Amino acid sequence: MKVTILHGNIVSAPELGKLDITENGYLVAEDGIIVGVYETLPEKYAGCEVEDYGDKLVFQTFSDMHLHAPQYAMLGMGMDMPLIDWLNTYTFPTEAHFADTEMARKIYKQLAHELIANGTTRVVMFSSLHRESTLILMEELEKAGVTGYVGKVNMDRNGGENYQETTEESMEETIKWLEQCNFEHIKPIITPRFTPTCTNELMAFLGKLAKEKNLPIQSHLSENTGELAWVAELHPECKQYWETYDIYDLWNDKTVMAHCVWSDERERKAIKDAGVWIAHCGDSNLNLISGYMPVREMLNEGLRVTLGSDIAGGDRLSMFAVTASTIRGSKARRIMDNWQSEFLSVPEGYYLGTSAAAEFFGEKPGFAAGNPLHAIVLTDDKLPAVRELTVQERFERCIYRRQPDAVQVVWSAGRKVYTAE
Amino acid sequence: MKVTILHGNIVSAPELGKLDITENGYLVAEDGIIVGVYETLPEKYAGCEVEDYGDKLVFQTFSDMHLHAPQYAMLGMGMDMPLIDWLNTYTFPTEAHFADTEMARKIYKQLAHELIANGTTRVVMFSSLHRESTLILMEELEKAGVTGYVGKVNMDRNGGENYQETTEESMEETIKWLEQCNFEHIKPIITPRFTPTCTNELMAFLGKLAKEKNLPIQSHLSENTGELAWVAELHPECKQYWETYDIYDLWNDKTVMAHCVWSDERERKAIKDAGVWIAHCGDSNLNLISGYMPVREMLNEGLRVTLGSDIAGGDRLSMFAVTASTIRGSKARRIMDNWQSEFLSVPEGYYLGTSAAAEFFGEKPGFAAGNPLHAIVLTDDKLPAVRELTVQERFERCIYRRQPDAVQVVWSAGRKVYTAE
């Protein structure tokens, strides 16, 4: 049995708004599975090697619950355009390039490294239409130490000339892709891009496939009002957007829906009843001026809200930045709500970026016993201060601000996957 | 005569919304003063040495028109508190520590370096109450290559027990400080913190002083509604907040007012009539949930809108980040305005962060002939792309996203002040 012991100031979020801080503590794992967090090291580990991080901070890693891998190549571009123009001018043409597997290899390798270097060890991710490049993406993530789910995207309508499959191609390639997926930490997820780009026939096929193979599902829901109108036009038989997924068995407690900006009371009830996961992508909501998700209201209603960078609608891959941005966004939302909704505190933002998705990955919130060890070791020794700071203050500052070499070590599923140079 | 020639892809903002892009161009200065930007090098410079930056980008540097130097030590902390609690719990106690000149030296040296390393070469900055530390701040900025204005803060009421001067002290120390200011590129600016912390007697003294010595002025205006109510209570003789500055001659075309979130039509007219400069601090507005300045409306009205990081109400010192954030903020404002106000484009954001303040510093917008040479050289050679990007796309991406060693060289007032390691 391999024992791993991290020593440092350990900060975890066991529930929304609550921080567990163990100063000078020990985070212990056996064979990569967390046993506990201790103020003093239990005697049974007395002879074991300790990874001593001294006064450094030990955080949970982040889960990025919605991002588009090929759009990594266009991060921070085309942001003056509204959603549909941006999709047609930037996004689809960029994704089309990933037919080139050599290019895919190079760009996905860089993406995987940047994720790990920023402490993102779990993802729920869109690839492109291309089976081969999707497998390359999964391989590069696996090699870098990222865990989670990746989906080959399906779209057989409204993709433009150069970026669309026939219904038959889409089905065949998806089946082939699933047969070829063989990774330890990166698993497949069924990925209809969104209702407007998938025919009913394709949706029905994907729903059936997800059910048969017991696979999770990801897509987009109620991002902006133009999209809502388009979906209503395409599906006069459905009262609301979510039903276009539900009627095809693409709506259950293993479904992640990005955005949900415009989900009204009825749609939110359907989300709750089905146990659907929400990936809140605040940067993207603002960059594309989609509206802004009422994050507090949804939390109050008991919905399962997680965070996504949504690159490249979002312009930042680091989930530290996304967490800070989500907090700031909740404050913008408070202003929009005429100061009637509460903002997210820093501990709440951290919970949403880390623990909120735990159950989706079959885990418990925080550094709970039984979870695989995912941890970031952070240093802040070059940041100025006028007095000694508490660990909570240092924690809070690290969410907002990190020195260039802040991320020192990253552990993912029990393995040390990153060490700062 | 010393000739400086920068060769690269030169991007400047000569007016709001307009970009001048000279690919493979030459930016020429004589004795540190810009002569022009050329597609081919004029013959008269044929024998001169060229700083050849190849395919790199040459940007204007940024002007940070509102920030609090001592709050650099608390950047990213206490952000779950509203303005007045945050001031009393974090800000005033932090600033009080700057009585310690040794600490001030260390922290201000780091601040000055971080400003330059991020391409901020012009500032309008608050120090603390302390004369000596303010002089140290000015010296460290001067040494690092930052130019602009720094003010010793005045406050003789409502500062709390440990952070307040008597009226007499405040006056005497200000006079002494002005006598001791002797820097080439960093000049003094009169700095009543804001109306609630300055007695009428002190305000009258500062207005008189500014007038006599022809000094610029900086303060805060209409940041949040609680503050507005407080000012109204303190000054029943004034109809509006701005008048509390105006009656003491602290309101003219060399005055920079931070925030102006709640300035209504009448106050905005007073701003315009006096030629007062607005420092828009969007990050701070959101972090402290003050409200959000209607930036487009103010630009449409012809007001002089510039940008400030407002550390530590803002949590980011880099004006690249502040510019991206200002654009995003204008989109939040568009949502708040029910899609009735226009957002800022990337070229507009860049203009606000760079050229908008030119006249305040006695210059013209863009890389205009006659301006001192301020320029940032940026590389983006490690950022991925699926095709060759235009210079405008690369420019836009650099506003949103930069690789770790992106800032390669910084020029300030004709001098090369930073080179990446």
mmCIF file of N, CA, C and O in Angstrom, chain B residues 66-126:
data_model
loop_
_atom_site.group_PDB
_atom_site.id
_atom_site.type_symbol
_atom_site.label_atom_id
_atom_site.label_comp_id
_atom_site.label_asym_id
_atom_site.label_seq_id
_atom_site.Cartn_x
_atom_site.Cartn_y
_atom_site.Cartn_z
ATOM 1 N N HIS B 66 -6.362 55.775 -11.370
ATOM 2 C CA HIS B 66 -6.793 55.762 -9.966
ATOM 3 C C HIS B 66 -6.353 54.480 -9.287
ATOM 4 O O HIS B 66 -6.842 53.393 -9.615
ATOM 5 N N LEU B 67 -5.444 54.626 -8.345
ATOM 6 C CA LEU B 67 -5.061 53.474 -7.522
ATOM 7 C C LEU B 67 -4.443 53.951 -6.215
ATOM 8 O O LEU B 67 -3.941 55.071 -6.128
ATOM 9 N N HIS B 68 -4.530 53.075 -5.201
ATOM 10 C CA HIS B 68 -4.050 53.385 -3.858
ATOM 11 C C HIS B 68 -2.813 52.542 -3.566
ATOM 12 O O HIS B 68 -2.934 51.333 -3.295
ATOM 13 N N ALA B 69 -1.652 53.176 -3.580
ATOM 14 C CA ALA B 69 -0.400 52.435 -3.429
ATOM 15 C C ALA B 69 -0.342 51.551 -2.177
ATOM 16 O O ALA B 69 0.032 50.381 -2.270
ATOM 17 N N PRO B 70 -0.679 52.054 -0.988
ATOM 18 C CA PRO B 70 -0.534 51.185 0.189
ATOM 19 C C PRO B 70 -1.466 49.977 0.148
ATOM 20 O O PRO B 70 -1.170 48.950 0.767
ATOM 21 N N GLN B 71 -2.566 50.084 -0.565
ATOM 22 C CA GLN B 71 -3.520 48.971 -0.637
ATOM 23 C C GLN B 71 -2.995 47.820 -1.498
ATOM 24 O O GLN B 71 -3.601 46.742 -1.546
ATOM 25 N N TYR B 72 -1.875 48.062 -2.167
ATOM 26 C CA TYR B 72 -1.188 46.974 -2.888
ATOM 27 C C TYR B 72 -0.927 45.810 -1.933
ATOM 28 O O TYR B 72 -0.940 44.643 -2.339
ATOM 29 N N ALA B 73 -0.701 46.129 -0.668
ATOM 30 C CA ALA B 73 -0.403 45.099 0.335
ATOM 31 C C ALA B 73 -1.632 44.301 0.766
ATOM 32 O O ALA B 73 -1.516 43.323 1.501
ATOM 33 N N MET B 74 -2.807 44.702 0.332
ATOM 34 C CA MET B 74 -4.027 43.964 0.714
ATOM 35 C C MET B 74 -4.841 43.564 -0.518
ATOM 36 O O MET B 74 -6.032 43.222 -0.411
ATOM 37 N N LEU B 75 -4.179 43.570 -1.658
ATOM 38 C CA LEU B 75 -4.840 43.242 -2.924
ATOM 39 C C LEU B 75 -5.497 41.865 -2.851
ATOM 40 O O LEU B 75 -4.831 40.879 -2.539
ATOM 41 N N GLY B 76 -6.806 41.819 -3.096
ATOM 42 C CA GLY B 76 -7.520 40.538 -3.124
ATOM 43 C C GLY B 76 -7.984 40.058 -1.757
ATOM 44 O O GLY B 76 -8.312 38.894 -1.584
ATOM 45 N N MET B 77 -8.047 40.960 -0.791
ATOM 46 C CA MET B 77 -8.521 40.539 0.546
ATOM 47 C C MET B 77 -9.685 41.407 1.020
ATOM 48 O O MET B 77 -9.774 42.583 0.685
ATOM 49 N N GLY B 78 -10.560 40.784 1.801
ATOM 50 C CA GLY B 78 -11.671 41.532 2.411
ATOM 51 C C GLY B 78 -12.782 41.850 1.435
ATOM 52 O O GLY B 78 -13.610 42.728 1.693
ATOM 53 N N MET B 79 -12.831 41.112 0.339
ATOM 54 C CA MET B 79 -13.752 41.481 -0.737
ATOM 55 C C MET B 79 -15.198 41.094 -0.483
ATOM 56 O O MET B 79 -16.061 41.406 -1.296
ATOM 57 N N ASP B 80 -15.457 40.396 0.620
ATOM 58 C CA ASP B 80 -16.851 40.058 0.917
ATOM 59 C C ASP B 80 -17.546 41.172 1.703
ATOM 60 O O ASP B 80 -18.700 41.029 2.097
ATOM 61 N N MET B 81 -16.808 42.302 1.925
ATOM 62 C CA MET B 81 -17.385 43.374 2.740
ATOM 63 C C MET B 81 -17.865 44.553 1.892
ATOM 64 O O MET B 81 -17.270 44.856 0.873
ATOM 65 N N PRO B 82 -18.888 45.270 2.378
ATOM 66 C CA PRO B 82 -19.300 46.497 1.682
ATOM 67 C C PRO B 82 -18.315 47.636 1.972
ATOM 68 O O PRO B 82 -17.519 47.560 2.906
ATOM 69 N N LEU B 83 -18.385 48.698 1.152
ATOM 70 C CA LEU B 83 -17.380 49.765 1.157
ATOM 71 C C LEU B 83 -16.961 50.270 2.541
ATOM 72 O O LEU B 83 -15.772 50.269 2.861
ATOM 73 N N ILE B 84 -17.901 50.689 3.359
ATOM 74 C CA ILE B 84 -17.520 51.370 4.597
ATOM 75 C C ILE B 84 -16.892 50.379 5.593
ATOM 76 O O ILE B 84 -15.864 50.676 6.220
ATOM 77 N N ASP B 85 -17.428 49.164 5.706
ATOM 78 C CA ASP B 85 -16.808 48.122 6.545
ATOM 79 C C ASP B 85 -15.417 47.784 6.044
ATOM 80 O O ASP B 85 -14.480 47.592 6.821
ATOM 81 N N TRP B 86 -15.315 47.690 4.732
ATOM 82 C CA TRP B 86 -14.051 47.335 4.099
ATOM 83 C C TRP B 86 -12.996 48.416 4.384
ATOM 84 O O TRP B 86 -11.844 48.118 4.702
ATOM 85 N N LEU B 87 -13.437 49.659 4.341
ATOM 86 C CA LEU B 87 -12.524 50.774 4.651
ATOM 87 C C LEU B 87 -12.035 50.677 6.092
ATOM 88 O O LEU B 87 -10.838 50.779 6.363
ATOM 89 N N ASN B 88 -12.961 50.445 7.025
ATOM 90 C CA ASN B 88 -12.600 50.464 8.447
ATOM 91 C C ASN B 88 -11.874 49.204 8.898
ATOM 92 O O ASN B 88 -11.020 49.251 9.769
ATOM 93 N N THR B 89 -12.206 48.063 8.309
ATOM 94 C CA THR B 89 -11.624 46.798 8.748
ATOM 95 C C THR B 89 -10.302 46.518 8.040
ATOM 96 O O THR B 89 -9.365 46.006 8.640
ATOM 97 N N TYR B 90 -10.240 46.819 6.760
ATOM 98 C CA TYR B 90 -9.042 46.487 5.991
ATOM 99 C C TYR B 90 -8.197 47.692 5.595
ATOM 100 O O TYR B 90 -6.996 47.745 5.810
ATOM 101 N N THR B 91 -8.871 48.661 5.006
ATOM 102 C CA THR B 91 -8.125 49.689 4.295
ATOM 103 C C THR B 91 -7.375 50.634 5.228
ATOM 104 O O THR B 91 -6.156 50.798 5.106
ATOM 105 N N PHE B 92 -8.091 51.254 6.144
ATOM 106 C CA PHE B 92 -7.434 52.209 7.035
ATOM 107 C C PHE B 92 -6.348 51.532 7.880
ATOM 108 O O PHE B 92 -5.232 52.055 7.978
ATOM 109 N N PRO B 93 -6.625 50.368 8.491
ATOM 110 C CA PRO B 93 -5.555 49.702 9.254
ATOM 111 C C PRO B 93 -4.340 49.350 8.375
ATOM 112 O O PRO B 93 -3.196 49.445 8.837
ATOM 113 N N THR B 94 -4.578 48.937 7.140
ATOM 114 C CA THR B 94 -3.444 48.632 6.258
ATOM 115 C C THR B 94 -2.640 49.887 5.978
ATOM 116 O O THR B 94 -1.410 49.906 6.093
ATOM 117 N N GLU B 95 -3.329 50.957 5.625
ATOM 118 C CA GLU B 95 -2.628 52.197 5.294
ATOM 119 C C GLU B 95 -1.850 52.737 6.491
ATOM 120 O O GLU B 95 -0.773 53.323 6.333
ATOM 121 N N ALA B 96 -2.406 52.522 7.696
ATOM 122 C CA ALA B 96 -1.742 53.027 8.907
ATOM 123 C C ALA B 96 -0.337 52.438 9.069
ATOM 124 O O ALA B 96 0.561 53.078 9.619
ATOM 125 N N HIS B 97 -0.141 51.221 8.574
ATOM 126 C CA HIS B 97 1.166 50.573 8.674
ATOM 127 C C HIS B 97 2.263 51.324 7.912
ATOM 128 O O HIS B 97 3.446 51.091 8.150
ATOM 129 N N PHE B 98 1.863 52.217 7.019
ATOM 130 C CA PHE B 98 2.870 52.893 6.208
ATOM 131 C C PHE B 98 3.540 54.069 6.918
ATOM 132 O O PHE B 98 4.279 54.831 6.319
ATOM 133 N N ALA B 99 3.281 54.164 8.222
ATOM 134 C CA ALA B 99 4.125 55.014 9.056
ATOM 135 C C ALA B 99 5.534 54.417 9.089
ATOM 136 O O ALA B 99 6.521 55.128 9.287
ATOM 137 N N ASP B 100 5.611 53.146 8.875
ATOM 138 C CA ASP B 100 6.880 52.412 8.875
ATOM 139 C C ASP B 100 7.549 52.585 7.498
ATOM 140 O O ASP B 100 7.137 51.996 6.501
ATOM 141 N N THR B 101 8.598 53.378 7.469
ATOM 142 C CA THR B 101 9.202 53.735 6.174
ATOM 143 C C THR B 101 9.977 52.569 5.560
ATOM 144 O O THR B 101 10.088 52.476 4.341
ATOM 145 N N GLU B 102 10.471 51.691 6.398
ATOM 146 C CA GLU B 102 11.214 50.554 5.863
ATOM 147 C C GLU B 102 10.258 49.606 5.124
ATOM 148 O O GLU B 102 10.566 49.113 4.033
ATOM 149 N N MET B 103 9.118 49.368 5.762
ATOM 150 C CA MET B 103 8.088 48.552 5.111
ATOM 151 C C MET B 103 7.624 49.221 3.825
ATOM 152 O O MET B 103 7.462 48.583 2.787
ATOM 153 N N ALA B 104 7.414 50.518 3.889
ATOM 154 C CA ALA B 104 6.964 51.265 2.704
ATOM 155 C C ALA B 104 7.957 51.087 1.559
ATOM 156 O O ALA B 104 7.570 50.805 0.416
ATOM 157 N N ARG B 105 9.225 51.187 1.851
ATOM 158 C CA ARG B 105 10.261 51.059 0.821
ATOM 159 C C ARG B 105 10.139 49.706 0.124
ATOM 160 O O ARG B 105 10.144 49.623 -1.093
ATOM 161 N N LYS B 106 10.004 48.672 0.916
ATOM 162 C CA LYS B 106 9.976 47.314 0.373
ATOM 163 C C LYS B 106 8.730 47.087 -0.493
ATOM 164 O O LYS B 106 8.807 46.569 -1.614
ATOM 165 N N ILE B 107 7.594 47.495 0.038
ATOM 166 C CA ILE B 107 6.340 47.235 -0.681
ATOM 167 C C ILE B 107 6.210 48.131 -1.914
ATOM 168 O O ILE B 107 5.779 47.689 -2.981
ATOM 169 N N TYR B 108 6.632 49.372 -1.794
ATOM 170 C CA TYR B 108 6.498 50.290 -2.929
ATOM 171 C C TYR B 108 7.471 49.955 -4.062
ATOM 172 O O TYR B 108 7.174 50.183 -5.230
ATOM 173 N N LYS B 109 8.605 49.421 -3.693
ATOM 174 C CA LYS B 109 9.557 48.974 -4.718
ATOM 175 C C LYS B 109 8.919 47.840 -5.549
ATOM 176 O O LYS B 109 9.002 47.828 -6.781
ATOM 177 N N GLN B 110 8.288 46.919 -4.854
ATOM 178 C CA GLN B 110 7.634 45.802 -5.541
ATOM 179 C C GLN B 110 6.469 46.296 -6.409
ATOM 180 O O GLN B 110 6.293 45.857 -7.555
ATOM 181 N N LEU B 111 5.691 47.218 -5.861
ATOM 182 C CA LEU B 111 4.576 47.804 -6.626
ATOM 183 C C LEU B 111 5.089 48.479 -7.895
ATOM 184 O O LEU B 111 4.545 48.259 -8.991
ATOM 185 N N ALA B 112 6.120 49.284 -7.762
ATOM 186 C CA ALA B 112 6.659 50.020 -8.919
ATOM 187 C C ALA B 112 7.121 49.044 -9.987
ATOM 188 O O ALA B 112 6.857 49.217 -11.178
ATOM 189 N N HIS B 113 7.776 47.975 -9.563
ATOM 190 C CA HIS B 113 8.247 46.986 -10.511
ATOM 191 C C HIS B 113 7.076 46.283 -11.201
ATOM 192 O O HIS B 113 7.094 46.078 -12.420
ATOM 193 N N GLU B 114 6.065 45.939 -10.421
ATOM 194 C CA GLU B 114 4.928 45.223 -11.024
ATOM 195 C C GLU B 114 4.163 46.113 -12.004
ATOM 196 O O GLU B 114 3.650 45.635 -13.024
ATOM 197 N N LEU B 115 4.078 47.402 -11.705
ATOM 198 C CA LEU B 115 3.446 48.329 -12.651
ATOM 199 C C LEU B 115 4.183 48.318 -13.985
ATOM 200 O O LEU B 115 3.581 48.115 -15.050
ATOM 201 N N ILE B 116 5.474 48.506 -13.925
ATOM 202 C CA ILE B 116 6.282 48.572 -15.154
ATOM 203 C C ILE B 116 6.231 47.237 -15.907
ATOM 204 O O ILE B 116 6.086 47.213 -17.132
ATOM 205 N N ALA B 117 6.330 46.142 -15.169
ATOM 206 C CA ALA B 117 6.333 44.819 -15.802
ATOM 207 C C ALA B 117 5.010 44.529 -16.511
ATOM 208 O O ALA B 117 4.934 43.638 -17.349
ATOM 209 N N ASN B 118 3.964 45.299 -16.168
ATOM 210 C CA ASN B 118 2.670 45.140 -16.827
ATOM 211 C C ASN B 118 2.362 46.267 -17.810
ATOM 212 O O ASN B 118 1.239 46.408 -18.277
ATOM 213 N N GLY B 119 3.384 47.080 -18.092
ATOM 214 C CA GLY B 119 3.199 48.107 -19.113
ATOM 215 C C GLY B 119 2.399 49.316 -18.669
ATOM 216 O O GLY B 119 1.867 50.053 -19.496
ATOM 217 N N THR B 120 2.299 49.543 -17.375
ATOM 218 C CA THR B 120 1.667 50.766 -16.865
ATOM 219 C C THR B 120 2.774 51.783 -16.594
ATOM 220 O O THR B 120 3.547 51.618 -15.659
ATOM 221 N N THR B 121 2.858 52.818 -17.425
ATOM 222 C CA THR B 121 3.956 53.789 -17.253
ATOM 223 C C THR B 121 3.467 55.147 -16.785
ATOM 224 O O THR B 121 4.275 56.044 -16.565
ATOM 225 N N ARG B 122 2.141 55.309 -16.680
ATOM 226 C CA ARG B 122 1.616 56.579 -16.167
ATOM 227 C C ARG B 122 0.579 56.284 -15.097
ATOM 228 O O ARG B 122 -0.295 55.445 -15.293
ATOM 229 N N VAL B 123 0.693 57.011 -13.988
ATOM 230 C CA VAL B 123 -0.261 56.798 -12.896
ATOM 231 C C VAL B 123 -0.769 58.111 -12.333
ATOM 232 O O VAL B 123 -0.102 59.145 -12.426
ATOM 233 N N VAL B 124 -1.952 58.052 -11.765
ATOM 234 C CA VAL B 124 -2.464 59.095 -10.882
ATOM 235 C C VAL B 124 -2.860 58.338 -9.625
ATOM 236 O O VAL B 124 -3.816 57.572 -9.625
ATOM 237 N N MET B 125 -2.094 58.542 -8.563
ATOM 238 C CA MET B 125 -2.045 57.579 -7.471
ATOM 239 C C MET B 125 -2.221 58.214 -6.091
ATOM 240 O O MET B 125 -1.696 59.286 -5.835
ATOM 241 N N PHE B 126 -2.968 57.535 -5.235
ATOM 242 C CA PHE B 126 -3.055 57.899 -3.826
ATOM 243 C C PHE B 126 -1.936 57.192 -3.054
ATOM 244 O O PHE B 126 -1.719 56.001 -3.231
#
